[in-house]
XYZ file of C-alpha atoms in Angstrom:
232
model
C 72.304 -106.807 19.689
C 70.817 -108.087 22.768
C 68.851 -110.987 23.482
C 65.304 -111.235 24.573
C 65.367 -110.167 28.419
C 65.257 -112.950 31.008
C 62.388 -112.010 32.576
C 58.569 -113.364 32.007
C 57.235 -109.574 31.178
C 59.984 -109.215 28.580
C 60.879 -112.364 26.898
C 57.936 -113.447 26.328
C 56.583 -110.658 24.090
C 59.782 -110.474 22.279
C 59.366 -114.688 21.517
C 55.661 -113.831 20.411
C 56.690 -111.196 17.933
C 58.871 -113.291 16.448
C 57.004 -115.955 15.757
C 54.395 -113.485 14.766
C 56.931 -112.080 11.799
C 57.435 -115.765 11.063
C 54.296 -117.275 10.878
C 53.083 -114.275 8.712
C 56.201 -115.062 6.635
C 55.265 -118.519 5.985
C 51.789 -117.053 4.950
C 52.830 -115.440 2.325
C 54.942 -118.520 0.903
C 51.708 -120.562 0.876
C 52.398 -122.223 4.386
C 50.182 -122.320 7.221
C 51.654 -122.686 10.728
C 50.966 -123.785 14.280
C 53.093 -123.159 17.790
C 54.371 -125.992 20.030
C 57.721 -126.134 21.850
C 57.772 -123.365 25.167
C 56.179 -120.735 23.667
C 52.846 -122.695 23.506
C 53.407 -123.992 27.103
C 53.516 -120.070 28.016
C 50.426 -119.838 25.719
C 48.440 -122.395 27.445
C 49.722 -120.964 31.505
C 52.545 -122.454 31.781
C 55.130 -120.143 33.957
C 57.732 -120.467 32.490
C 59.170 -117.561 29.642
C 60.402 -119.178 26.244
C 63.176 -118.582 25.167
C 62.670 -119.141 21.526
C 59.718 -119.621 18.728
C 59.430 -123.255 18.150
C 57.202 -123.078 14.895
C 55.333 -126.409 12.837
C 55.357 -125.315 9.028
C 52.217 -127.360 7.135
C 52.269 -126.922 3.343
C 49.336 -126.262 1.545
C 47.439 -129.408 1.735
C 47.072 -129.764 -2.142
C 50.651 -130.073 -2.381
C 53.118 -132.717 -2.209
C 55.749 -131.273 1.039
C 59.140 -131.208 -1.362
C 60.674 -128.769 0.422
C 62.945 -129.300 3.528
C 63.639 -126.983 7.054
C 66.627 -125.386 4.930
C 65.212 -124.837 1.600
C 62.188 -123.107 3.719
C 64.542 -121.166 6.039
C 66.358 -120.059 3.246
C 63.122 -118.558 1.665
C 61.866 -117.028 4.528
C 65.366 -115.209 4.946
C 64.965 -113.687 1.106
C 61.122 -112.963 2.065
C 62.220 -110.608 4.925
C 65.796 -109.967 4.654
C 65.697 -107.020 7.225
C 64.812 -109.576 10.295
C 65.075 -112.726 9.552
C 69.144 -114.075 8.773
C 70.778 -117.533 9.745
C 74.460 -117.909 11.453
C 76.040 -121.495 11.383
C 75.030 -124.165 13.613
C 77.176 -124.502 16.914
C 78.429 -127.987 16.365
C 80.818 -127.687 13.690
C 79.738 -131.440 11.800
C 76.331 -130.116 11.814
C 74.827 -129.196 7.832
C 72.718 -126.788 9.205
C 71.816 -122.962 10.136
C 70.004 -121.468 12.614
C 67.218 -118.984 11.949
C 67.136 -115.720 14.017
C 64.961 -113.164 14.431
C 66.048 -109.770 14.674
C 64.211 -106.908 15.900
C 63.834 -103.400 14.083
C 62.948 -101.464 17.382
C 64.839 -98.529 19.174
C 66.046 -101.730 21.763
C 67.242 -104.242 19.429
C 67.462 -107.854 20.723
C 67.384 -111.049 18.528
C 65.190 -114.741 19.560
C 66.019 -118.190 17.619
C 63.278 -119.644 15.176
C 63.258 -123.023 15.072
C 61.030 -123.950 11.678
C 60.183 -127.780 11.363
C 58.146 -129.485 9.043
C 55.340 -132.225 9.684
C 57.217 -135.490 9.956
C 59.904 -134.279 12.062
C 60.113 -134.771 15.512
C 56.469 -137.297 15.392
C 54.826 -133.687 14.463
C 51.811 -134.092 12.333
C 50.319 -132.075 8.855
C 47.666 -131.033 11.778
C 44.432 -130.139 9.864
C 42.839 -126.848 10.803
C 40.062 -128.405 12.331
C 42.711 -129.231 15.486
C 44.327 -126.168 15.136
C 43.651 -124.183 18.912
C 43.935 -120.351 18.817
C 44.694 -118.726 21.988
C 45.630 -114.833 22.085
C 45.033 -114.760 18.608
C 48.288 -117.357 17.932
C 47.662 -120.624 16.571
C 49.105 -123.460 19.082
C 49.206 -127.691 18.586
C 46.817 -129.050 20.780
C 47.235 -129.764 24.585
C 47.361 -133.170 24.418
C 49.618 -132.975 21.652
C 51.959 -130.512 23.347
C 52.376 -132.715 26.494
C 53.600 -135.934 24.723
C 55.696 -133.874 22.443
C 57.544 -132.306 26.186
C 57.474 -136.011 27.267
C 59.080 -137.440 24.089
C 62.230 -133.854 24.367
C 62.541 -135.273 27.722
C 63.266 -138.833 26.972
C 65.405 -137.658 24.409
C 67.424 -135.576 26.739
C 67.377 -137.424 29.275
C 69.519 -140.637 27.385
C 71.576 -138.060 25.636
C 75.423 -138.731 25.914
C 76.035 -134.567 25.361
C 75.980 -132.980 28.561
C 74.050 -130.043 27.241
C 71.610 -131.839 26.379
C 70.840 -134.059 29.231
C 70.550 -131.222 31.293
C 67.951 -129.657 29.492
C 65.802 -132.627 30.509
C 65.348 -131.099 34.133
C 63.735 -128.314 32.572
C 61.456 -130.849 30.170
C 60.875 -132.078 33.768
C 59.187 -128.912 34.549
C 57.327 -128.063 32.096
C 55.529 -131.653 31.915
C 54.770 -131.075 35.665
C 53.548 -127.519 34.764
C 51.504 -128.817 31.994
C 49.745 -130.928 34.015
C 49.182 -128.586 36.612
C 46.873 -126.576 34.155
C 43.433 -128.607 35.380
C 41.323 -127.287 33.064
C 43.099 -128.557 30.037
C 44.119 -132.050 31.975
C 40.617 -132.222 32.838
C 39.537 -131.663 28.952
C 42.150 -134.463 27.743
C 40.372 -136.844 30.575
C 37.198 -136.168 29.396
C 38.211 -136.721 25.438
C 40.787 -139.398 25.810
C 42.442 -138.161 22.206
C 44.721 -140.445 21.445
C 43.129 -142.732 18.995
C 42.953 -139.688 16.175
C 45.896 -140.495 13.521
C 45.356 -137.133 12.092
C 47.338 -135.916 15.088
C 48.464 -138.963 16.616
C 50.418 -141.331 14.458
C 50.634 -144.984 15.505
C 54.192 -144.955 15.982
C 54.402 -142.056 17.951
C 51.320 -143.167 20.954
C 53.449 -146.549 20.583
C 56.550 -144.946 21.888
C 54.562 -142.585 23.594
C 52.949 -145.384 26.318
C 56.454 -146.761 27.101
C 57.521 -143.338 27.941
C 54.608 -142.631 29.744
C 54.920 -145.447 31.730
C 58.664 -145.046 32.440
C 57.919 -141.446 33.860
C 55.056 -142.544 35.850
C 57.248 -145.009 37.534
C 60.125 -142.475 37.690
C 57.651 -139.856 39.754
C 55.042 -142.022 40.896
C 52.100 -140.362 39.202
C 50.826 -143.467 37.957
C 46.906 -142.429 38.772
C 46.775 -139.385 36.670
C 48.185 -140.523 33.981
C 45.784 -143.468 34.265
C 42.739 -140.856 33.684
C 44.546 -139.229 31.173
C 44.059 -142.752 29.499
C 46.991 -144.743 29.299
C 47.642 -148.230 30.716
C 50.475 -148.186 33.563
């Protein structure tokens, strides 16, 4: 089995069908479920091809979330058994497994599902209301997705693992291709969002401004950062 081709007009359809098979998945478990990660980059113009589905499960709002990534990855596996399986976790401390997708096509090829659950990662029980659909796929909002790539490149960038500080040159990019995209800059100047806790918690913008300001320092883009609303 193959991966997903390296190429925009290939990958990219193979990443959207599987979060497609997962997000239906999680439907019929009782969860509803919204994109971030490089998938919704792609989704909102972004040029660059994801490599995997980067998927935010939110549990039914009536219920208490008791469940955790495994426990869910684990049911989503027994829900459809024929595409979905796990394999162990490269690093061998980790207590982990990683969800794949697999296809069922005449081409097989396979694309990583990363599940995660409000709470991790600063990611918020986003109500519906905030919920933006584009090509029928439900994606976190702009805003949203742009200090979630700034907070993966902080991350990455202080990492001691080689791996992983090298991934921040591509977190790099995609910020810079986020806020290329004018019309949704130009929508997050106009709104200013960052005072609404149902998607922004006060922890989160609080780390969020001193990485802000760090990055506008680092590539001397303190002006339009300044309209986006934040205090260089």
């Amino acid at each position: 089995m193959r991966p997903c081709a390296q190429k925009l007009d290939t990958q990219t359809p193979c990443v959207k069908e599987a979060a497609t098979a997962a997000i239906n998945t999680l439907a019929s478990l009782g969860y509803s479920a919204v994109i971030f990660g490089g998938l919704a980059c792609s989704l909102y113009g972004a040029p660059r091809a994801p490599k995997d589905a980067d998927i935010l499960a939110l549990p039914p709002s009536n219920e208490a979330n008791t469940e955790d990534t495994e426990v869910l990855k684990n049911a989503i596996m027994r829900t459809d058994s024929t595409r979905f399986y796990t394999v162990r976790a490269r690093d061998p401390g980790a207590t982990y497994r990683v969800l794949y997708f697999r296809s069922d096509g005449h081409e097989p090829w396979k694309c990583k599902v990363d599940i995660l659950l409000p709470g991790i990662l600063h990611l918020p029980a986003l109500p519906t209301a905030r919920i933006v659909w584009i090509e029928g796929f439900p994606v976190i909002p702009f805003a949203l997705l742009l200090l979630q790539k700034l907070q993966a490149y902080d991350d990455h960038r202080h990492s001691r693992e080689q791996h992983k500080f090298t991934r921040s040159q591509q977190d790099e990019e995609d910020i810079n291709k986020l806020l290329d995209i004018r019309e949704r800059v130009l929508e997050v100047i106009q709104e200013h969002p960052w005072h609404d806790r149902a998607v922004f918690s006060e922890e989160f913008m609080t780390l969020s401004r001193k990485r802000v300001a760090e990055y506008a320092r680092i590539f001397i883009e303190t002006w339009l950062w300044r309209d986006l609303g934040f205090t260089i």
